[in-house]
CSV table of C-alpha atoms in Angstrom, one decimal:
chain,number,residue,atom,x,y,z
A,299,MET,CA,0.0,0.0,0.0
A,300,GLN,CA,3.0,2.3,0.4
A,301,ARG,CA,3.4,2.6,-3.3
A,302,LEU,CA,-0.3,3.3,-3.9
A,303,PRO,CA,0.0,7.1,-4.1
A,304,ALA,CA,2.8,6.8,-6.7
A,305,THR,CA,0.8,4.3,-8.8
A,306,GLN,CA,-2.4,6.4,-8.6
A,307,ALA,CA,-0.5,9.5,-9.6
A,308,ILE,CA,0.7,7.8,-12.8
A,309,VAL,CA,-2.9,6.8,-13.6
A,310,LYS,CA,-4.1,10.4,-13.0
A,311,SER,CA,-1.4,11.8,-15.2
A,312,PHE,CA,-3.3,10.4,-18.3
A,313,PRO,CA,-6.5,12.2,-19.5
A,314,TRP,CA,-8.2,8.8,-19.7
A,315,GLY,CA,-6.9,7.7,-16.3
A,316,ARG,CA,-10.1,7.9,-14.2
A,317,LEU,CA,-10.0,6.5,-10.7
A,318,GLU,CA,-13.2,4.9,-9.4
A,319,ILE,CA,-14.7,5.6,-6.0
A,320,ASP,CA,-12.7,2.7,-4.5
A,321,GLY,CA,-9.5,4.1,-5.9
A,322,THR,CA,-9.1,1.5,-8.7
A,323,PHE,CA,-8.7,2.1,-12.4
A,324,SER,CA,-10.7,0.0,-14.9
A,325,VAL,CA,-8.6,-0.8,-17.9
A,326,ASP,CA,-11.6,-2.3,-19.7
A,327,LEU,CA,-13.5,1.0,-19.4
A,328,ALA,CA,-10.5,2.9,-20.7
A,329,ARG,CA,-10.2,0.6,-23.7
A,330,GLY,CA,-13.9,0.8,-24.3
A,331,ARG,CA,-13.7,4.5,-24.6
A,332,PHE,CA,-11.3,4.1,-27.5
A,333,ASP,CA,-13.4,1.3,-29.0
A,334,VAL,CA,-10.5,-1.2,-28.7
A,335,LEU,CA,-12.0,-3.5,-26.1
A,336,GLY,CA,-12.8,-7.0,-27.5
A,337,GLY,CA,-11.6,-10.4,-28.4
A,338,SER,CA,-10.5,-11.4,-32.0
A,339,GLY,CA,-10.5,-8.6,-34.6
A,340,TYR,CA,-9.2,-5.8,-32.5
A,341,GLY,CA,-5.6,-5.8,-33.8
A,342,TYR,CA,-3.0,-5.5,-31.1
A,343,TRP,CA,-5.7,-5.1,-28.5
A,344,SER,CA,-7.3,-8.5,-29.1
A,345,HIS,CA,-7.4,-10.6,-25.9
A,346,LYS,CA,-9.4,-13.2,-24.0
A,347,GLY,CA,-12.3,-11.9,-22.0
A,348,GLY,CA,-14.8,-13.1,-19.4
A,349,PRO,CA,-14.2,-15.2,-16.3
A,350,ALA,CA,-11.4,-17.3,-17.8
A,351,PRO,CA,-8.0,-17.2,-16.1
A,352,HIS,CA,-5.3,-16.1,-18.5
A,353,SER,CA,-3.7,-19.5,-18.7
A,354,VAL,CA,-6.8,-21.4,-19.7
A,355,GLY,CA,-6.9,-22.6,-23.3
A,356,SER,CA,-9.5,-24.4,-25.4
A,357,ILE,CA,-8.2,-27.8,-24.4
A,358,ASP,CA,-8.5,-26.9,-20.7
A,359,ILE,CA,-12.0,-25.5,-21.2
A,360,ASP,CA,-13.2,-28.8,-22.7
A,361,LYS,CA,-12.0,-30.6,-19.6
A,362,ILE,CA,-14.0,-28.4,-17.2
A,363,ALA,CA,-16.4,-30.7,-15.4
A,364,ALA,CA,-20.0,-30.2,-16.6
A,365,THR,CA,-21.7,-32.3,-13.9
A,366,THR,CA,-23.5,-29.3,-12.4
A,367,PRO,CA,-25.5,-26.5,-13.9
A,368,TYR,CA,-23.0,-24.0,-12.6
A,369,ALA,CA,-20.1,-25.8,-14.2
A,370,GLN,CA,-22.0,-26.0,-17.5
A,371,LEU,CA,-22.7,-22.3,-17.4
A,372,MET,CA,-19.0,-21.5,-16.6
A,373,ARG,CA,-17.8,-23.6,-19.5
A,374,LYS,CA,-20.3,-21.9,-21.8
A,375,MET,CA,-19.2,-18.4,-20.7
A,376,ILE,CA,-15.5,-19.2,-21.0
A,377,LYS,CA,-15.9,-20.5,-24.5
A,378,SER,CA,-17.9,-17.5,-25.6
A,379,PHE,CA,-15.1,-15.2,-24.5
A,380,ASP,CA,-12.3,-17.3,-25.8
A,381,HIS,CA,-9.6,-15.9,-28.1
A,382,LEU,CA,-6.5,-17.5,-29.6
A,383,ASP,CA,-3.5,-15.5,-28.5
A,384,GLY,CA,-1.5,-14.8,-31.6
A,385,LYS,CA,-4.4,-15.3,-34.0
A,386,ASP,CA,-3.1,-12.6,-36.3
A,387,LEU,CA,0.1,-14.6,-36.8
A,388,LEU,CA,-2.0,-17.1,-38.8
A,389,LYS,CA,-2.3,-14.5,-41.5
A,390,THR,CA,0.3,-14.1,-44.3
A,391,GLU,CA,1.5,-10.6,-43.3
A,392,GLN,CA,1.9,-8.6,-40.1
A,393,LEU,CA,-0.6,-5.9,-39.3
A,394,SER,CA,0.4,-2.4,-40.2
A,395,ASP,CA,0.6,0.3,-37.5
A,396,GLU,CA,-2.9,1.5,-38.4
A,397,GLN,CA,-4.4,-2.0,-38.6
A,398,GLY,CA,-2.8,-3.0,-35.3
A,399,TRP,CA,-3.4,0.0,-33.2
A,400,LYS,CA,-6.9,1.0,-34.4
A,401,LEU,CA,-6.5,4.4,-32.9
A,402,PRO,CA,-6.6,8.0,-34.3
A,403,LEU,CA,-3.3,8.5,-36.2
A,404,GLU,CA,-2.0,11.1,-33.8
A,405,TYR,CA,-2.2,8.5,-31.0
A,406,ILE,CA,-0.1,5.9,-32.7
A,407,PRO,CA,3.6,5.3,-31.8
A,408,TYR,CA,4.6,4.4,-35.4
A,409,ARG,CA,7.4,1.9,-36.3
A,410,ASP,CA,7.1,2.6,-40.0
A,411,PHE,CA,8.2,6.1,-40.7
A,412,THR,CA,8.1,5.9,-44.5
A,413,HIS,CA,5.5,8.6,-44.8
A,414,LYS,CA,5.7,9.8,-41.2
A,415,ASP,CA,9.1,11.7,-41.0
A,416,ASP,CA,7.7,14.1,-38.5
A,417,ARG,CA,6.8,11.3,-36.1
A,418,ARG,CA,10.2,9.7,-36.1
A,419,PRO,CA,11.9,9.9,-32.6
A,420,VAL,CA,15.3,11.3,-32.2
A,421,LEU,CA,18.3,9.0,-31.5
A,422,ALA,CA,17.6,7.6,-28.0
A,423,THR,CA,21.1,8.7,-26.7
A,424,GLU,CA,20.4,12.3,-27.8
A,425,PHE,CA,17.0,12.6,-26.0
A,426,ASP,CA,17.4,15.0,-23.1
A,427,GLY,CA,17.1,13.1,-19.8
A,428,GLY,CA,16.7,9.7,-21.5
A,429,ILE,CA,13.6,7.5,-21.7
A,430,VAL,CA,13.0,6.8,-18.0
A,431,ASP,CA,9.2,6.8,-17.5
A,432,TRP,CA,5.9,7.2,-19.3
A,433,ASP,CA,6.2,11.0,-19.5
A,434,SER,CA,9.6,10.9,-21.2
A,435,TRP,CA,8.5,8.0,-23.5
A,436,TYR,CA,5.5,9.9,-24.7
A,437,ARG,CA,7.6,13.1,-25.4
A,438,TRP,CA,10.3,11.0,-27.2
A,439,ARG,CA,7.6,9.3,-29.3
A,440,LYS,CA,5.9,12.6,-30.1
A,441,ILE,CA,2.4,11.4,-29.1
A,442,PRO,CA,0.1,13.1,-26.6
A,443,LYS,CA,-0.8,11.5,-23.3
A,444,ASP,CA,-4.4,11.4,-24.5
A,445,SER,CA,-3.2,8.2,-26.4
A,446,PRO,CA,-3.9,4.9,-24.5
A,447,ALA,CA,-0.7,3.4,-26.0
A,448,ALA,CA,0.7,2.8,-22.5
A,449,LEU,CA,-2.0,0.1,-22.0
A,450,LEU,CA,-0.1,-2.1,-24.5
A,451,MET,CA,3.4,-0.7,-24.6
A,452,ASP,CA,4.0,-1.7,-21.0
A,453,PHE,CA,5.2,-5.1,-22.2
A,454,PRO,CA,8.1,-4.0,-24.6
A,455,MET,CA,8.9,-1.1,-22.3
A,456,SER,CA,9.1,-3.4,-19.3
A,457,VAL,CA,11.5,-5.7,-21.2
A,458,TYR,CA,13.6,-2.6,-21.9
A,459,GLN,CA,13.6,-1.7,-18.3
A,460,MET,CA,14.7,-5.2,-17.2
A,461,LEU,CA,17.5,-5.4,-19.7
A,462,VAL,CA,18.9,-1.9,-19.2
A,463,HIS,CA,18.2,-1.0,-15.6
A,464,CYS,CA,17.7,-4.3,-13.7
A,465,LEU,CA,20.0,-6.7,-15.4
A,466,LYS,CA,22.3,-4.1,-17.0
A,467,VAL,CA,23.2,-6.4,-19.9
A,468,THR,CA,23.2,-3.4,-22.3
A,469,SER,CA,22.3,0.3,-22.5
A,470,PRO,CA,21.3,2.8,-25.2
A,471,GLY,CA,24.9,4.0,-25.4
A,472,ALA,CA,26.5,0.6,-25.5
A,473,GLY,CA,26.7,0.4,-29.3
A,474,SER,CA,28.1,2.7,-32.0
A,475,ALA,CA,28.1,2.8,-35.8
A,476,ALA,CA,31.6,1.3,-35.7
A,477,GLU,CA,30.9,-1.3,-33.1
A,478,ARG,CA,27.4,-2.8,-33.0
A,479,VAL,CA,26.1,-4.8,-30.0
A,480,LYS,CA,24.6,-8.3,-30.5
A,481,LEU,CA,22.0,-9.2,-27.9
A,482,ASN,CA,20.2,-12.5,-27.6
A,483,ILE,CA,17.2,-12.7,-25.2
A,484,HIS,CA,14.5,-15.2,-24.4
A,485,LEU,CA,11.1,-13.9,-23.4
A,486,LEU,CA,9.5,-16.6,-21.4
A,487,GLY,CA,5.8,-17.4,-20.4
A,488,VAL,CA,4.4,-15.5,-23.4
A,489,GLU,CA,0.7,-15.5,-23.9
A,490,VAL,CA,-0.9,-12.1,-24.7
A,491,GLU,CA,2.4,-10.9,-26.1
A,492,LEU,CA,1.6,-13.0,-29.2
A,493,ASN,CA,-1.2,-10.5,-30.0
A,494,PHE,CA,1.2,-7.6,-30.5
A,495,VAL,CA,4.6,-9.0,-31.5
A,496,PRO,CA,5.4,-6.0,-33.8
A,497,LEU,CA,5.4,-3.7,-30.7
A,498,PHE,CA,8.6,-5.2,-29.6
A,499,SER,CA,10.3,-3.4,-32.5
A,500,GLU,CA,10.4,-0.6,-29.9
A,501,LEU,CA,13.6,-2.3,-28.5
A,502,ALA,CA,15.4,-1.5,-31.8
A,503,LEU,CA,14.5,2.2,-31.4
A,504,LEU,CA,15.4,2.4,-27.7
A,505,LEU,CA,18.8,0.6,-28.2
A,506,PRO,CA,20.7,2.2,-31.1
A,507,TYR,CA,23.3,0.2,-33.0
A,508,HIS,CA,22.1,-3.2,-31.7
A,509,ASP,CA,21.3,-6.4,-33.4
A,510,ILE,CA,18.7,-8.1,-31.2
A,511,GLN,CA,17.5,-11.7,-31.4
A,512,ALA,CA,14.5,-12.4,-29.3
A,513,THR,CA,12.9,-15.9,-28.8
A,514,PHE,CA,9.4,-16.1,-27.5
A,515,LEU,CA,8.3,-19.3,-25.7
A,516,GLY,CA,5.9,-20.6,-23.1
A,517,PRO,CA,3.1,-23.1,-22.5
A,518,GLY,CA,0.7,-20.5,-23.8
A,519,THR,CA,2.0,-20.9,-27.3
A,520,GLN,CA,0.9,-24.5,-27.8
A,521,ARG,CA,-2.5,-23.6,-29.2
A,522,LEU,CA,-0.9,-21.3,-31.8
A,523,LEU,CA,1.7,-23.9,-32.7
A,524,ASP,CA,-1.1,-26.4,-33.3
A,525,GLU,CA,-3.1,-24.0,-35.4
A,526,ALA,CA,-0.1,-22.9,-37.4
A,527,LYS,CA,0.3,-26.4,-38.9
A,528,LYS,CA,-3.1,-25.9,-40.5
A,529,HIS,CA,-2.0,-22.6,-42.2
A,530,PRO,CA,1.0,-23.4,-44.4
A,531,SER,CA,1.3,-19.8,-45.6
A,532,SER,CA,1.0,-18.2,-42.2
A,533,ILE,CA,3.5,-16.1,-40.4
A,534,ALA,CA,3.6,-18.6,-37.4
A,535,ILE,CA,4.5,-21.6,-39.6
A,536,LYS,CA,7.9,-20.0,-40.1
A,537,CYS,CA,8.9,-21.4,-36.7
A,538,PHE,CA,8.8,-24.9,-38.1
A,539,SER,CA,11.3,-24.2,-41.0
A,540,SER,CA,14.8,-25.6,-40.8
A,541,PRO,CA,16.6,-23.5,-39.8
A,542,PRO,CA,13.7,-21.6,-38.1
A,543,SER,CA,12.8,-18.2,-39.7
A,544,PRO,CA,11.8,-15.2,-37.6
A,545,ILE,CA,8.1,-14.4,-37.4
A,546,PHE,CA,8.9,-10.7,-37.3
A,547,THR,CA,11.9,-8.5,-38.3
A,548,TYR,CA,12.4,-4.8,-38.1
A,549,SER,CA,15.2,-2.4,-38.9
A,550,ALA,CA,15.2,1.0,-37.3
A,551,PRO,CA,15.9,4.1,-39.5
A,552,PRO,CA,19.5,5.2,-39.7
A,553,GLU,CA,18.6,8.4,-37.8
A,554,CYS,CA,17.5,6.2,-34.9
A,555,GLY,CA,20.7,4.0,-34.9
A,556,SER,CA,19.9,1.4,-37.6
A,557,SER,CA,19.2,-1.3,-35.0
A,558,THR,CA,17.6,-4.6,-36.0
A,559,ILE,CA,15.4,-7.0,-34.2
A,560,SER,CA,14.4,-10.6,-35.2
A,561,ILE,CA,11.8,-12.3,-33.2
A,562,TYR,CA,11.5,-16.1,-33.3
A,563,LEU,CA,8.7,-18.3,-31.9
A,564,SER,CA,10.1,-21.4,-30.3
A,565,THR,CA,8.5,-24.7,-31.0
A,566,THR,CA,9.5,-25.7,-27.5
A,567,THR,CA,7.0,-24.5,-24.9
A,568,ILE,CA,9.1,-25.1,-21.8
A,569,TRP,CA,12.5,-23.4,-21.4
A,570,ASN,CA,15.4,-25.9,-21.1
A,571,PRO,CA,19.0,-24.6,-21.0
A,572,TYR,CA,20.3,-27.9,-22.2
A,573,THR,CA,18.3,-27.9,-25.5
A,574,LEU,CA,18.2,-24.2,-26.2
A,575,GLN,CA,21.0,-21.8,-27.0
A,576,ILE,CA,22.0,-19.9,-23.8
A,577,PRO,CA,20.9,-16.3,-24.2
A,578,ASP,CA,22.4,-13.1,-22.8
A,579,ALA,CA,19.3,-12.7,-20.7
A,580,LEU,CA,16.0,-14.2,-19.7
A,581,VAL,CA,13.0,-12.0,-19.1
A,582,ALA,CA,9.3,-12.6,-18.3
A,583,CYS,CA,6.4,-10.2,-17.9
A,584,ASN,CA,3.8,-10.8,-15.1
A,585,ALA,CA,5.3,-14.2,-14.6
A,586,GLY,CA,3.9,-15.5,-11.4
A,587,LEU,CA,7.1,-17.3,-10.5
A,588,GLY,CA,5.7,-18.7,-7.3
A,589,SER,CA,2.5,-19.9,-8.9
A,590,TYR,CA,3.6,-22.3,-11.6
A,591,GLN,CA,6.0,-25.2,-11.3
A,592,GLU,CA,7.6,-24.6,-14.7
A,593,TRP,CA,9.3,-21.5,-13.3
A,594,THR,CA,11.2,-23.6,-10.7
A,595,TYR,CA,13.3,-25.1,-13.4
A,596,VAL,CA,13.8,-21.7,-15.1
A,597,MET,CA,15.0,-20.1,-11.8
A,598,ARG,CA,17.3,-23.1,-11.0
A,599,GLY,CA,18.8,-23.1,-14.5
A,600,ALA,CA,19.3,-19.4,-14.6
A,601,ILE,CA,21.1,-19.2,-11.2
A,602,VAL,CA,23.2,-22.3,-11.7
A,603,MET,CA,24.2,-21.4,-15.2
A,604,HIS,CA,24.7,-17.7,-14.3
A,605,ILE,CA,22.1,-16.4,-16.8
A,606,PRO,CA,20.8,-12.9,-16.0
A,607,PHE,CA,17.0,-13.3,-15.3
A,608,ALA,CA,14.4,-10.7,-14.4
A,609,SER,CA,10.6,-10.7,-14.3
A,610,THR,CA,7.8,-8.3,-13.6
A,611,GLU,CA,4.9,-9.1,-11.3
A,612,TYR,CA,1.4,-7.8,-10.7
A,613,THR,CA,1.9,-7.1,-7.0
A,614,GLU,CA,4.8,-6.4,-4.7
A,615,GLN,CA,3.6,-9.1,-2.3
A,616,SER,CA,3.9,-11.7,-5.0
A,617,ALA,CA,7.5,-10.5,-5.7
A,618,GLU,CA,8.4,-10.7,-2.0
A,619,TYR,CA,7.0,-14.2,-1.7
A,620,GLN,CA,9.0,-15.4,-4.8
A,621,ARG,CA,12.2,-13.9,-3.4
A,622,SER,CA,11.6,-15.7,-0.1
A,623,ILE,CA,11.3,-19.2,-1.8
A,624,ILE,CA,14.6,-18.8,-3.7
A,625,PRO,CA,16.6,-20.8,-1.0
A,626,ASP,CA,14.1,-23.7,-1.3
A,627,ILE,CA,14.3,-23.7,-5.1
A,628,LEU,CA,18.1,-23.9,-5.0
A,629,GLU,CA,18.2,-26.6,-2.4
A,630,GLY,CA,20.4,-29.4,-3.6
A,631,THR,CA,22.2,-27.4,-6.4
A,632,GLY,CA,25.2,-26.6,-4.3
A,633,VAL,CA,24.7,-22.8,-4.8
A,634,LYS,CA,25.3,-20.8,-1.7
A,635,VAL,CA,22.4,-18.5,-0.9
A,636,PRO,CA,22.9,-15.3,1.2
A,637,LYS,CA,20.8,-15.1,4.3
A,638,ASP,CA,19.5,-11.7,3.3
A,639,LEU,CA,18.3,-11.7,-0.4
A,640,THR,CA,16.9,-8.2,-0.3
A,641,ALA,CA,20.2,-6.6,-1.4
A,642,ASP,CA,21.0,-9.0,-4.2
A,643,HIS,CA,17.5,-9.3,-5.4
A,644,PRO,CA,15.8,-5.9,-5.0
A,645,ILE,CA,12.1,-5.3,-5.7
A,646,LYS,CA,11.5,-2.0,-7.5
A,647,LEU,CA,8.5,-0.2,-8.9
A,648,ASN,CA,8.5,-0.6,-12.6
A,649,PRO,CA,8.3,2.9,-14.2
A,650,PHE,CA,6.7,1.4,-17.2
A,651,HIS,CA,4.1,-0.7,-15.5
A,652,ARG,CA,0.6,-0.7,-17.0
A,653,PRO,CA,-1.2,2.2,-15.4
A,654,GLY,CA,-3.7,0.9,-12.9
A,655,GLN,CA,-3.9,-2.1,-10.6
A,656,LYS,CA,-4.5,-5.7,-11.2
A,657,ASN,CA,-8.2,-6.5,-11.0
A,658,TYR,CA,-8.3,-9.8,-9.0
A,659,SER,CA,-12.0,-10.4,-10.0
A,660,ASP,CA,-10.6,-11.2,-13.5
A,661,ALA,CA,-8.0,-13.7,-12.2
């Protein structure tokens, strides 16, 4: 609760950031105001709705017991609100900025500046004060805070925050035209991220003179992988080629540092350091490290193999709990764990968190 004034101040800094009587902010109401609230067909905003937990897929839905009227009703509701994360990757081409954002043009943080020279950001290293929070990012991207872009851009911006400020594996000034930086990252536990893959092109704009390879994987990709096999001309099918092809590529303009990013979709849903190339960093958004057994192997592997790993969480309480169980996770590995983990594993407020609070009635 100590951080509540700070988080509420961030919400109120946006014209659309209305706080309800109980002090909470409704993301769905905000999205509805911009007509971008819905399941399939809403571009980058497409997402599951209704009472279904985020990790429930169609296979799980069919296994829900239907022995009572309540269970039957719940199954019907969950199916009616279902959405395949990454459905647009079954198409043959990525969505354009306008098709994906579905917002007034002045609200869109463009990645394609072919006919939008005036919207191109300056070189990140030349932006006064740096890109350190939502205020500075909106100024750098030349869009007004009337835009609800922060309600989606929290994912790529949080990855940037983890790489640069938490793990410190790189920085905007690390590369140069004469000496480019190669960066290989694995983004774990992806689900909703599959709906807006092109938004991660932001990393190429934020990190000049970098060549970034990002691999997306997680249990939530299985449905998309299964569907991709039925669409031989789709974007997603590229992950099955030999060698695998990226499902998305982007090159930043020379004025922004000419960085590149190639995003791959792994056909492996569970991260395994012994079968996958060791990356420069592991990152995860809203991971729930203490809630799913799969994360135990990730944390053990990352610590034992000295791979930088960071994640964001919905609540500080969750992060504190996860930090407290690290000694139990590492038991039997031979790794010495300090008695006080608060110094080595600090918990900080993410300046690029999605404005508002987690609505637990949706969980």
